[in-house]
Amino acid sequence: MLNFNYRNATQYVYGPGEHQNTGRLLSPYTRGKVLLHYGGSSCVRSGLLAAVQKSLKEAGIEFATLGGVKPNPSVSLVRTGIELCRKENVQLVLAVGGGSVIDSAKGIAVGVPNSGDVWELYSHKGSVPEHAPLPVATVLTLPAAGSENSPNSVLSDEATGRKLGFKHMGLRPVLSVVDPTLFLTLPREQMAYGACDMMCHIFERYFTNTTGTDLTDALAEATMRTIMLESRRLNADLQNVNAWGQLALCGTVAHNDLLGLGREQSWACHALEHELSAVYDVPHGGGLAVVVPAYMKAVWPYNPGIFAQWATNVMGVTPHRDTEAVILEGIARLQAWYRELGLPQNMQELGIPANADFGAMARAACKVYGGGAAIPTLPGVHPLTAEEATAVYLAAV
């Protein structure tokens, strides 16, 4: 196990009806105006936005509003939000939505107190802003990305076709309200995309060359099994409130870095998928469902022990001497679960043509995640060169 330094100060409030208490819960964290940031018409149509606004008014919290966040949130809307916050003297950003809205809110929060274009922070991996971000709070409407308890944000720039992430501990929300009744109107495909994203957040931490990680191994394996269990329950009945609550908690644990303590982490699959969704605007969870199995098949020979452990402890494959057969059966069962949930199985089903410029996307992914090396690679149990990353894409065609 590696050295680590971990702090998680998010107040996490769970339960049916808790969204109506947002104002009271938020009061200790701000004495100034709040930006209420949200996505599309569903937030308005469902009455959620009005309910949150009512709770803020009852708590005496002034607010400005900014909607319009779309999947793969854009830096252009973030820039609009930054200017609005400066004009209105906003002191905290409240995201009412899923991962896209929360990531957009985080972009606004870090941009407001810092000069220069916010995209510069996302463009240069490891950038440290001069001033700490504004505090962020959330009312979660879609369990998936885990952004309600993570310090991470991912934005897209339509002008350049880039999709990049930024991490700062000040972006871990001060408050997250998780009300499972808000998930009852979500379509089945959104549940499936979310479950796939959660699972991959764990994969990126679990498949490591770090040894002596028994506790986080066990926690990760239990969380992965629970994601599969609760997603199957929801696939049968989308009105199962407890299953939604369990899945939401899995999504939070999957990405608040508890499962990554003391471990080398990869993020190769996310790097590969970010290029796909940046160029073709595909759903993030759908892109991961296509990339992950191809990636696993490419890298498992470099650390068969951890992949065999996953196949037996998570996917339920009976262990035997033929390690390769165990691992490949585990991957096949993962793909079968994806299929159960209606997720795409290949690039064609994802809507990406076979003649796409996978080489360019692979080179871009390696450049972003390569740490400035002369020959950049994607980190993981085996560092992938651009040529190897291209082969992963092609294996998924």
mmCIF file of C-alpha atoms in Angstrom:
data_model
loop_
_atom_site.group_PDB
_atom_site.id
_atom_site.type_symbol
_atom_site.label_atom_id
_atom_site.label_comp_id
_atom_site.label_asym_id
_atom_site.label_seq_id
_atom_site.Cartn_x
_atom_site.Cartn_y
_atom_site.Cartn_z
ATOM 1 C CA MET A 1 0.000 0.000 0.000
ATOM 2 C CA LEU A 2 1.289 3.457 -0.931
ATOM 3 C CA ASN A 3 1.396 6.585 1.248
ATOM 4 C CA PHE A 4 -1.771 8.679 1.080
ATOM 5 C CA ASN A 5 -3.312 11.875 2.455
ATOM 6 C CA TYR A 6 -7.116 11.822 2.486
ATOM 7 C CA ARG A 7 -9.713 14.343 3.623
ATOM 8 C CA ASN A 8 -13.426 14.197 2.865
ATOM 9 C CA ALA A 9 -15.456 16.998 4.434
ATOM 10 C CA THR A 10 -18.709 16.691 2.453
ATOM 11 C CA GLN A 11 -21.892 16.695 4.535
ATOM 12 C CA TYR A 12 -23.868 13.892 2.883
ATOM 13 C CA VAL A 13 -27.608 14.010 3.573
ATOM 14 C CA TYR A 14 -29.664 11.045 2.354
ATOM 15 C CA GLY A 15 -33.364 10.288 2.408
ATOM 16 C CA PRO A 16 -36.748 10.670 0.720
ATOM 17 C CA GLY A 17 -37.951 14.269 0.841
ATOM 18 C CA GLU A 18 -34.599 15.731 1.912
ATOM 19 C CA HIS A 19 -34.411 18.018 -1.147
ATOM 20 C CA GLN A 20 -37.105 20.144 0.510
ATOM 21 C CA ASN A 21 -34.641 20.904 3.317
ATOM 22 C CA THR A 22 -31.902 22.225 1.033
ATOM 23 C CA GLY A 23 -32.096 25.820 2.262
ATOM 24 C CA ARG A 24 -31.900 24.899 5.938
ATOM 25 C CA LEU A 25 -29.039 22.477 5.278
ATOM 26 C CA LEU A 26 -27.159 25.045 3.196
ATOM 27 C CA SER A 27 -27.441 27.916 5.694
ATOM 28 C CA PRO A 28 -24.273 27.089 7.679
ATOM 29 C CA TYR A 29 -22.177 27.237 4.506
ATOM 30 C CA THR A 30 -23.065 30.661 3.118
ATOM 31 C CA ARG A 31 -24.085 34.120 4.274
ATOM 32 C CA GLY A 32 -24.188 35.531 0.782
ATOM 33 C CA LYS A 33 -25.922 34.984 -2.524
ATOM 34 C CA VAL A 34 -26.017 31.543 -4.152
ATOM 35 C CA LEU A 35 -25.978 30.595 -7.832
ATOM 36 C CA LEU A 36 -28.654 27.961 -8.442
ATOM 37 C CA HIS A 37 -27.269 26.012 -11.408
ATOM 38 C CA TYR A 38 -29.318 23.382 -13.236
ATOM 39 C CA GLY A 39 -29.832 21.583 -16.517
ATOM 40 C CA GLY A 40 -32.916 21.444 -18.703
ATOM 41 C CA SER A 41 -36.683 21.620 -18.589
ATOM 42 C CA SER A 42 -37.174 18.406 -16.595
ATOM 43 C CA CYS A 43 -35.888 20.143 -13.463
ATOM 44 C CA VAL A 44 -38.521 22.838 -13.973
ATOM 45 C CA ARG A 45 -41.311 20.535 -15.141
ATOM 46 C CA SER A 46 -40.934 18.156 -12.193
ATOM 47 C CA GLY A 47 -41.265 20.982 -9.685
ATOM 48 C CA LEU A 48 -37.815 20.289 -8.240
ATOM 49 C CA LEU A 49 -36.409 23.705 -9.110
ATOM 50 C CA ALA A 50 -39.383 25.446 -7.506
ATOM 51 C CA ALA A 51 -39.062 23.277 -4.386
ATOM 52 C CA VAL A 52 -35.374 24.118 -3.985
ATOM 53 C CA GLN A 53 -36.044 27.815 -4.616
ATOM 54 C CA LYS A 54 -38.787 27.734 -1.976
ATOM 55 C CA SER A 55 -36.439 26.155 0.558
ATOM 56 C CA LEU A 56 -33.780 28.797 -0.138
ATOM 57 C CA LYS A 57 -36.287 31.615 0.320
ATOM 58 C CA GLU A 58 -37.523 30.098 3.588
ATOM 59 C CA ALA A 59 -33.915 29.994 4.812
ATOM 60 C CA GLY A 60 -33.383 33.632 3.806
ATOM 61 C CA ILE A 61 -30.814 32.760 1.143
ATOM 62 C CA GLU A 62 -30.734 35.016 -1.915
ATOM 63 C CA PHE A 63 -29.990 33.386 -5.243
ATOM 64 C CA ALA A 64 -29.430 33.896 -8.946
ATOM 65 C CA THR A 65 -30.224 31.138 -11.447
ATOM 66 C CA LEU A 66 -28.503 29.693 -14.488
ATOM 67 C CA GLY A 67 -29.859 26.700 -16.405
ATOM 68 C CA GLY A 68 -28.987 25.101 -19.709
ATOM 69 C CA VAL A 69 -26.372 22.503 -18.773
ATOM 70 C CA LYS A 70 -26.269 19.610 -21.245
ATOM 71 C CA PRO A 71 -24.499 16.230 -21.155
ATOM 72 C CA ASN A 72 -20.762 16.697 -21.705
ATOM 73 C CA PRO A 73 -21.019 20.174 -20.101
ATOM 74 C CA SER A 74 -19.544 23.044 -22.073
ATOM 75 C CA VAL A 75 -16.944 25.550 -20.984
ATOM 76 C CA SER A 76 -18.897 28.261 -22.825
ATOM 77 C CA LEU A 77 -21.781 28.004 -20.326
ATOM 78 C CA VAL A 78 -19.249 27.929 -17.492
ATOM 79 C CA ARG A 79 -17.843 31.237 -18.739
ATOM 80 C CA THR A 80 -21.372 32.678 -18.710
ATOM 81 C CA GLY A 81 -21.808 31.451 -15.148
ATOM 82 C CA ILE A 82 -18.521 32.986 -14.044
ATOM 83 C CA GLU A 83 -19.538 36.421 -15.327
ATOM 84 C CA LEU A 84 -22.977 36.112 -13.718
ATOM 85 C CA CYS A 85 -21.455 35.175 -10.357
ATOM 86 C CA ARG A 86 -19.046 38.099 -10.447
ATOM 87 C CA LYS A 87 -21.860 40.496 -11.333
ATOM 88 C CA GLU A 88 -24.173 39.144 -8.606
ATOM 89 C CA ASN A 89 -21.417 38.728 -5.986
ATOM 90 C CA VAL A 90 -22.239 35.029 -5.597
ATOM 91 C CA GLN A 91 -20.561 33.266 -2.668
ATOM 92 C CA LEU A 92 -21.534 29.613 -3.298
ATOM 93 C CA VAL A 93 -22.617 27.536 -6.301
ATOM 94 C CA LEU A 94 -25.524 25.118 -5.769
ATOM 95 C CA ALA A 95 -25.846 22.452 -8.468
ATOM 96 C CA VAL A 96 -29.263 20.836 -8.874
ATOM 97 C CA GLY A 97 -28.691 17.962 -11.268
ATOM 98 C CA GLY A 98 -26.431 15.060 -12.152
ATOM 99 C CA GLY A 99 -22.738 14.869 -12.882
ATOM 100 C CA SER A 100 -22.844 17.263 -15.829
ATOM 101 C CA VAL A 101 -24.509 20.020 -13.808
ATOM 102 C CA ILE A 102 -22.202 19.459 -10.843
ATOM 103 C CA ASP A 103 -19.100 19.492 -13.052
ATOM 104 C CA SER A 104 -20.299 22.712 -14.676
ATOM 105 C CA ALA A 105 -20.889 24.217 -11.221
ATOM 106 C CA LYS A 106 -17.346 23.274 -10.207
ATOM 107 C CA GLY A 107 -15.969 24.968 -13.311
ATOM 108 C CA ILE A 108 -17.839 28.129 -12.383
ATOM 109 C CA ALA A 109 -16.705 27.882 -8.764
ATOM 110 C CA VAL A 110 -13.015 27.737 -9.647
ATOM 111 C CA GLY A 111 -13.317 30.366 -12.373
ATOM 112 C CA VAL A 112 -14.974 33.129 -10.354
ATOM 113 C CA PRO A 113 -12.085 34.037 -7.997
ATOM 114 C CA ASN A 114 -9.321 33.444 -10.545
ATOM 115 C CA SER A 115 -8.252 35.683 -13.422
ATOM 116 C CA GLY A 116 -7.712 34.376 -16.934
ATOM 117 C CA ASP A 117 -9.786 31.887 -18.889
ATOM 118 C CA VAL A 118 -11.000 28.934 -16.815
ATOM 119 C CA TRP A 119 -10.235 26.544 -19.704
ATOM 120 C CA GLU A 120 -6.527 27.141 -19.071
ATOM 121 C CA LEU A 121 -6.872 25.289 -15.761
ATOM 122 C CA TYR A 122 -8.441 22.310 -17.535
ATOM 123 C CA SER A 123 -5.972 22.413 -20.434
ATOM 124 C CA HIS A 124 -2.857 22.078 -18.285
ATOM 125 C CA LYS A 125 -2.929 18.908 -16.195
ATOM 126 C CA GLY A 126 -1.882 19.593 -12.611
ATOM 127 C CA SER A 127 -2.698 23.313 -12.773
ATOM 128 C CA VAL A 128 -3.022 25.010 -9.385
ATOM 129 C CA PRO A 129 -5.307 28.078 -9.268
ATOM 130 C CA GLU A 130 -4.060 31.175 -7.475
ATOM 131 C CA HIS A 131 -7.224 31.432 -5.371
ATOM 132 C CA ALA A 132 -9.385 28.726 -3.798
ATOM 133 C CA PRO A 133 -12.702 27.975 -5.547
ATOM 134 C CA LEU A 134 -16.056 29.118 -4.256
ATOM 135 C CA PRO A 135 -17.777 26.417 -2.192
ATOM 136 C CA VAL A 136 -20.009 24.014 -4.126
ATOM 137 C CA ALA A 137 -23.139 22.209 -2.909
ATOM 138 C CA THR A 138 -25.369 19.732 -4.724
ATOM 139 C CA VAL A 139 -28.858 18.306 -4.931
ATOM 140 C CA LEU A 140 -28.319 15.082 -6.860
ATOM 141 C CA THR A 141 -30.823 14.085 -9.562
ATOM 142 C CA LEU A 142 -28.886 11.293 -11.294
ATOM 143 C CA PRO A 143 -26.641 8.758 -9.534
ATOM 144 C CA ALA A 144 -23.700 8.111 -11.847
ATOM 145 C CA ALA A 145 -20.617 10.310 -11.900
ATOM 146 C CA GLY A 146 -20.011 10.573 -8.153
ATOM 147 C CA SER A 147 -19.291 14.278 -8.561
ATOM 148 C CA GLU A 148 -21.439 14.984 -5.495
ATOM 149 C CA ASN A 149 -18.534 13.846 -3.291
ATOM 150 C CA SER A 150 -15.460 14.153 -5.509
ATOM 151 C CA PRO A 151 -12.974 16.980 -6.141
ATOM 152 C CA ASN A 152 -13.090 16.350 -9.898
ATOM 153 C CA SER A 153 -14.734 18.143 -12.817
ATOM 154 C CA VAL A 154 -14.806 17.394 -16.551
ATOM 155 C CA LEU A 155 -15.725 19.997 -19.200
ATOM 156 C CA SER A 156 -15.887 20.061 -22.996
ATOM 157 C CA ASP A 157 -14.795 22.835 -25.341
ATOM 158 C CA GLU A 158 -16.915 22.865 -28.499
ATOM 159 C CA ALA A 159 -14.420 25.132 -30.265
ATOM 160 C CA THR A 160 -11.561 22.632 -30.058
ATOM 161 C CA GLY A 161 -13.445 19.352 -29.624
ATOM 162 C CA ARG A 162 -11.519 18.659 -26.397
ATOM 163 C CA LYS A 163 -12.910 17.095 -23.222
ATOM 164 C CA LEU A 164 -10.656 17.609 -20.204
ATOM 165 C CA GLY A 165 -10.692 17.183 -16.455
ATOM 166 C CA PHE A 166 -9.567 19.308 -13.530
ATOM 167 C CA LYS A 167 -9.071 18.300 -9.901
ATOM 168 C CA HIS A 168 -8.866 20.519 -6.828
ATOM 169 C CA MET A 169 -9.664 19.512 -3.256
ATOM 170 C CA GLY A 170 -11.599 22.747 -2.820
ATOM 171 C CA LEU A 171 -14.122 21.459 -5.357
ATOM 172 C CA ARG A 172 -15.276 18.603 -3.138
ATOM 173 C CA PRO A 173 -18.823 19.772 -2.284
ATOM 174 C CA VAL A 174 -19.465 21.083 1.211
ATOM 175 C CA LEU A 175 -22.980 19.605 1.105
ATOM 176 C CA SER A 176 -24.691 16.978 -1.017
ATOM 177 C CA VAL A 177 -28.383 16.167 -0.713
ATOM 178 C CA VAL A 178 -29.283 12.722 -2.055
ATOM 179 C CA ASP A 179 -33.042 12.134 -2.254
ATOM 180 C CA PRO A 180 -33.825 8.814 -3.995
ATOM 181 C CA THR A 181 -37.374 9.906 -4.857
ATOM 182 C CA LEU A 182 -35.831 12.326 -7.373
ATOM 183 C CA PHE A 183 -34.576 9.342 -9.394
ATOM 184 C CA LEU A 184 -37.971 7.672 -9.893
ATOM 185 C CA THR A 185 -38.662 9.419 -13.207
ATOM 186 C CA LEU A 186 -35.282 8.586 -14.750
ATOM 187 C CA PRO A 187 -35.378 6.452 -17.906
ATOM 188 C CA ARG A 188 -33.831 2.992 -17.844
ATOM 189 C CA GLU A 189 -30.972 3.998 -20.141
ATOM 190 C CA GLN A 190 -29.850 6.727 -17.728
ATOM 191 C CA MET A 191 -29.741 4.189 -14.911
ATOM 192 C CA ALA A 192 -27.668 1.888 -17.121
ATOM 193 C CA TYR A 193 -25.214 4.610 -18.153
ATOM 194 C CA GLY A 194 -24.816 5.605 -14.518
ATOM 195 C CA ALA A 195 -24.178 2.067 -13.294
ATOM 196 C CA CYS A 196 -21.553 1.571 -16.003
ATOM 197 C CA ASP A 197 -19.788 4.819 -15.078
ATOM 198 C CA MET A 198 -19.712 3.877 -11.383
ATOM 199 C CA MET A 199 -18.269 0.474 -12.194
ATOM 200 C CA CYS A 200 -15.519 2.021 -14.300
ATOM 201 C CA HIS A 201 -14.642 4.523 -11.578
ATOM 202 C CA ILE A 202 -13.826 1.502 -9.447
ATOM 203 C CA PHE A 203 -12.006 -0.329 -12.256
ATOM 204 C CA GLU A 204 -9.658 2.643 -12.675
ATOM 205 C CA ARG A 205 -8.622 2.268 -9.030
ATOM 206 C CA TYR A 206 -8.927 -1.493 -8.570
ATOM 207 C CA PHE A 207 -6.821 -2.746 -11.489
ATOM 208 C CA THR A 208 -3.453 -1.717 -10.127
ATOM 209 C CA ASN A 209 0.064 -3.030 -9.714
ATOM 210 C CA THR A 210 0.080 -1.877 -6.075
ATOM 211 C CA THR A 211 0.169 -4.769 -3.612
ATOM 212 C CA GLY A 212 -0.897 -5.039 0.028
ATOM 213 C CA THR A 213 -4.303 -3.445 -0.573
ATOM 214 C CA ASP A 214 -6.549 -6.040 1.080
ATOM 215 C CA LEU A 215 -9.045 -3.613 2.629
ATOM 216 C CA THR A 216 -9.622 -1.456 -0.435
ATOM 217 C CA ASP A 217 -9.726 -4.618 -2.585
ATOM 218 C CA ALA A 218 -12.567 -5.945 -0.433
ATOM 219 C CA LEU A 219 -14.424 -2.623 -0.307
ATOM 220 C CA ALA A 220 -14.141 -2.211 -4.081
ATOM 221 C CA GLU A 221 -15.326 -5.755 -4.749
ATOM 222 C CA ALA A 222 -18.344 -5.336 -2.462
ATOM 223 C CA THR A 223 -19.261 -2.062 -4.159
ATOM 224 C CA MET A 224 -18.982 -3.592 -7.639
ATOM 225 C CA ARG A 225 -21.199 -6.521 -6.656
ATOM 226 C CA THR A 226 -23.750 -4.102 -5.195
ATOM 227 C CA ILE A 227 -23.802 -1.979 -8.352
ATOM 228 C CA MET A 228 -24.633 -5.057 -10.408
ATOM 229 C CA LEU A 229 -27.262 -6.241 -7.917
ATOM 230 C CA GLU A 230 -29.092 -2.924 -7.575
ATOM 231 C CA SER A 231 -28.939 -2.128 -11.300
ATOM 232 C CA ARG A 232 -30.607 -5.477 -12.001
ATOM 233 C CA ARG A 233 -33.292 -4.701 -9.436
ATOM 234 C CA LEU A 234 -33.890 -1.344 -11.078
ATOM 235 C CA ASN A 235 -33.880 -2.877 -14.535
ATOM 236 C CA ALA A 236 -36.852 -4.922 -13.338
ATOM 237 C CA ASP A 237 -38.532 -2.086 -11.399
ATOM 238 C CA LEU A 238 -37.512 1.552 -11.789
ATOM 239 C CA GLN A 239 -39.788 2.496 -8.866
ATOM 240 C CA ASN A 240 -37.658 0.625 -6.317
ATOM 241 C CA VAL A 241 -36.682 3.510 -4.032
ATOM 242 C CA ASN A 242 -34.301 1.487 -1.875
ATOM 243 C CA ALA A 243 -32.462 0.161 -4.922
ATOM 244 C CA TRP A 244 -32.020 3.733 -6.150
ATOM 245 C CA GLY A 245 -30.657 4.727 -2.753
ATOM 246 C CA GLN A 246 -28.213 1.820 -2.703
ATOM 247 C CA LEU A 247 -27.063 2.575 -6.249
ATOM 248 C CA ALA A 248 -26.602 6.257 -5.426
ATOM 249 C CA LEU A 249 -24.430 5.408 -2.426
ATOM 250 C CA CYS A 250 -22.371 3.095 -4.647
ATOM 251 C CA GLY A 251 -21.868 5.955 -7.093
ATOM 252 C CA THR A 252 -20.622 8.206 -4.316
ATOM 253 C CA VAL A 253 -18.254 5.626 -2.821
ATOM 254 C CA ALA A 254 -16.984 4.691 -6.282
ATOM 255 C CA HIS A 255 -15.597 8.163 -6.926
ATOM 256 C CA ASN A 256 -14.865 9.873 -3.594
ATOM 257 C CA ASP A 257 -11.459 8.124 -3.664
ATOM 258 C CA LEU A 258 -12.050 5.980 -0.574
ATOM 259 C CA LEU A 259 -11.522 2.937 -2.801
ATOM 260 C CA GLY A 260 -8.321 4.405 -4.220
ATOM 261 C CA LEU A 261 -6.493 4.969 -0.940
ATOM 262 C CA GLY A 262 -2.893 3.814 -1.126
ATOM 263 C CA ARG A 263 -3.222 2.541 -4.689
ATOM 264 C CA GLU A 264 -1.762 3.434 -8.061
ATOM 265 C CA GLN A 265 -4.638 4.538 -10.280
ATOM 266 C CA SER A 266 -5.147 4.194 -14.014
ATOM 267 C CA TRP A 267 -7.848 6.320 -15.733
ATOM 268 C CA ALA A 268 -6.904 4.894 -19.126
ATOM 269 C CA CYS A 269 -10.488 3.888 -19.948
ATOM 270 C CA HIS A 270 -11.784 7.335 -19.048
ATOM 271 C CA ALA A 271 -9.064 8.926 -21.158
ATOM 272 C CA LEU A 272 -10.053 6.809 -24.157
ATOM 273 C CA GLU A 273 -13.770 7.462 -23.645
ATOM 274 C CA HIS A 274 -13.342 11.209 -23.176
ATOM 275 C CA GLU A 275 -11.930 11.439 -26.688
ATOM 276 C CA LEU A 276 -14.889 9.470 -28.084
ATOM 277 C CA SER A 277 -17.496 11.659 -26.393
ATOM 278 C CA ALA A 278 -15.596 14.845 -27.206
ATOM 279 C CA VAL A 279 -15.560 14.059 -30.926
ATOM 280 C CA TYR A 280 -18.885 12.224 -31.300
ATOM 281 C CA ASP A 281 -20.882 13.495 -28.276
ATOM 282 C CA VAL A 282 -21.835 9.958 -27.190
ATOM 283 C CA PRO A 283 -23.125 9.224 -23.660
ATOM 284 C CA HIS A 284 -20.193 8.735 -21.313
ATOM 285 C CA GLY A 285 -21.540 5.484 -19.838
ATOM 286 C CA GLY A 286 -22.209 4.097 -23.298
ATOM 287 C CA GLY A 287 -18.683 4.873 -24.428
ATOM 288 C CA LEU A 288 -17.230 3.162 -21.365
ATOM 289 C CA ALA A 289 -19.293 0.023 -22.007
ATOM 290 C CA VAL A 290 -17.583 -0.256 -25.394
ATOM 291 C CA VAL A 291 -14.039 0.677 -24.341
ATOM 292 C CA VAL A 292 -13.679 -1.228 -21.051
ATOM 293 C CA PRO A 293 -13.882 -4.853 -22.293
ATOM 294 C CA ALA A 294 -11.457 -4.131 -25.144
ATOM 295 C CA TYR A 295 -9.056 -2.478 -22.700
ATOM 296 C CA MET A 296 -9.260 -5.399 -20.263
ATOM 297 C CA LYS A 297 -8.480 -7.908 -22.998
ATOM 298 C CA ALA A 298 -5.438 -5.859 -23.994
ATOM 299 C CA VAL A 299 -3.853 -5.403 -20.553
ATOM 300 C CA TRP A 300 -4.803 -8.377 -18.372
ATOM 301 C CA PRO A 301 -1.680 -10.418 -19.346
ATOM 302 C CA TYR A 302 0.490 -7.793 -17.586
ATOM 303 C CA ASN A 303 -1.142 -8.486 -14.202
ATOM 304 C CA PRO A 304 -3.285 -11.628 -14.432
ATOM 305 C CA GLY A 305 -3.498 -11.931 -10.642
ATOM 306 C CA ILE A 306 -5.676 -8.855 -10.082
ATOM 307 C CA PHE A 307 -7.897 -9.668 -13.063
ATOM 308 C CA ALA A 308 -8.398 -13.272 -11.910
ATOM 309 C CA GLN A 309 -9.205 -11.998 -8.408
ATOM 310 C CA TRP A 310 -11.857 -9.688 -9.882
ATOM 311 C CA ALA A 311 -13.302 -12.438 -12.091
ATOM 312 C CA THR A 312 -13.770 -14.780 -9.125
ATOM 313 C CA ASN A 313 -14.672 -12.320 -6.334
ATOM 314 C CA VAL A 314 -16.930 -9.994 -8.350
ATOM 315 C CA MET A 315 -18.107 -11.830 -11.457
ATOM 316 C CA GLY A 316 -18.534 -15.193 -9.721
ATOM 317 C CA VAL A 317 -16.282 -17.254 -11.976
ATOM 318 C CA THR A 318 -15.173 -20.544 -10.396
ATOM 319 C CA PRO A 319 -11.383 -20.416 -9.931
ATOM 320 C CA HIS A 320 -9.254 -23.050 -11.639
ATOM 321 C CA ARG A 321 -5.761 -23.509 -13.038
ATOM 322 C CA ASP A 322 -6.479 -21.931 -16.416
ATOM 323 C CA THR A 323 -6.129 -18.299 -15.347
ATOM 324 C CA GLU A 324 -6.716 -16.964 -18.845
ATOM 325 C CA ALA A 325 -10.027 -18.813 -19.111
ATOM 326 C CA VAL A 326 -11.119 -17.426 -15.725
ATOM 327 C CA ILE A 327 -10.306 -13.858 -16.743
ATOM 328 C CA LEU A 328 -11.930 -14.068 -20.168
ATOM 329 C CA GLU A 329 -15.063 -15.571 -18.607
ATOM 330 C CA GLY A 330 -15.138 -12.652 -16.166
ATOM 331 C CA ILE A 331 -14.949 -10.183 -19.049
ATOM 332 C CA ALA A 332 -17.669 -12.097 -20.905
ATOM 333 C CA ARG A 333 -19.922 -11.884 -17.836
ATOM 334 C CA LEU A 334 -19.259 -8.151 -17.598
ATOM 335 C CA GLN A 335 -20.316 -7.745 -21.228
ATOM 336 C CA ALA A 336 -23.406 -9.862 -20.540
ATOM 337 C CA TRP A 337 -24.337 -7.484 -17.708
ATOM 338 C CA TYR A 338 -23.875 -4.532 -20.052
ATOM 339 C CA ARG A 339 -26.131 -6.306 -22.547
ATOM 340 C CA GLU A 340 -28.773 -6.901 -19.843
ATOM 341 C CA LEU A 341 -28.871 -3.167 -19.210
ATOM 342 C CA GLY A 342 -29.167 -2.379 -22.919
ATOM 343 C CA LEU A 343 -25.718 -0.801 -23.212
ATOM 344 C CA PRO A 344 -23.859 -0.721 -26.552
ATOM 345 C CA GLN A 345 -21.450 -3.562 -27.276
ATOM 346 C CA ASN A 346 -19.266 -2.007 -29.969
ATOM 347 C CA MET A 347 -18.476 1.206 -31.818
ATOM 348 C CA GLN A 348 -21.178 0.570 -34.391
ATOM 349 C CA GLU A 349 -23.882 0.314 -31.717
ATOM 350 C CA LEU A 350 -22.450 3.463 -30.143
ATOM 351 C CA GLY A 351 -22.872 5.287 -33.462
ATOM 352 C CA ILE A 352 -19.174 5.714 -34.211
ATOM 353 C CA PRO A 353 -18.067 4.775 -37.747
ATOM 354 C CA ALA A 354 -15.436 2.100 -38.343
ATOM 355 C CA ASN A 355 -13.336 4.605 -40.294
ATOM 356 C CA ALA A 356 -13.140 7.098 -37.412
ATOM 357 C CA ASP A 357 -9.693 8.548 -36.805
ATOM 358 C CA PHE A 358 -8.940 6.368 -33.800
ATOM 359 C CA GLY A 359 -5.221 7.075 -34.110
ATOM 360 C CA ALA A 360 -5.750 10.797 -33.585
ATOM 361 C CA MET A 361 -8.000 10.151 -30.579
ATOM 362 C CA ALA A 362 -5.450 7.751 -29.085
ATOM 363 C CA ARG A 363 -2.644 10.278 -29.498
ATOM 364 C CA ALA A 364 -4.777 12.997 -27.909
ATOM 365 C CA ALA A 365 -5.643 10.762 -24.938
ATOM 366 C CA CYS A 366 -1.984 9.864 -24.383
ATOM 367 C CA LYS A 367 -0.959 13.510 -24.589
ATOM 368 C CA VAL A 368 -3.494 14.585 -21.955
ATOM 369 C CA TYR A 369 -2.731 11.767 -19.509
ATOM 370 C CA GLY A 370 0.919 11.188 -20.385
ATOM 371 C CA GLY A 371 2.379 13.549 -17.815
ATOM 372 C CA GLY A 372 4.458 15.494 -20.321
ATOM 373 C CA ALA A 373 6.674 12.510 -21.191
ATOM 374 C CA ALA A 374 8.604 12.528 -24.461
ATOM 375 C CA ILE A 375 6.620 9.452 -25.507
ATOM 376 C CA PRO A 376 3.342 9.863 -23.591
ATOM 377 C CA THR A 377 1.435 6.774 -22.476
ATOM 378 C CA LEU A 378 -1.827 6.034 -20.688
ATOM 379 C CA PRO A 379 -1.162 4.859 -17.109
ATOM 380 C CA GLY A 380 -2.363 1.510 -15.791
ATOM 381 C CA VAL A 381 -1.235 -2.060 -15.128
ATOM 382 C CA HIS A 382 0.505 -1.663 -18.487
ATOM 383 C CA PRO A 383 1.184 1.854 -19.825
ATOM 384 C CA LEU A 384 -0.430 2.089 -23.270
ATOM 385 C CA THR A 385 1.376 3.808 -26.113
ATOM 386 C CA ALA A 386 -0.688 5.646 -28.713
ATOM 387 C CA GLU A 387 -0.336 2.633 -31.022
ATOM 388 C CA GLU A 388 -1.599 0.258 -28.321
ATOM 389 C CA ALA A 389 -4.435 2.637 -27.443
ATOM 390 C CA THR A 390 -5.416 2.730 -31.122
ATOM 391 C CA ALA A 391 -5.532 -1.068 -31.098
ATOM 392 C CA VAL A 392 -7.922 -0.960 -28.117
ATOM 393 C CA TYR A 393 -10.265 1.312 -30.065
ATOM 394 C CA LEU A 394 -10.080 -0.934 -33.135
ATOM 395 C CA ALA A 395 -10.768 -4.051 -31.062
ATOM 396 C CA ALA A 396 -14.059 -2.428 -30.039
ATOM 397 C CA VAL A 397 -15.212 -1.738 -33.613
#
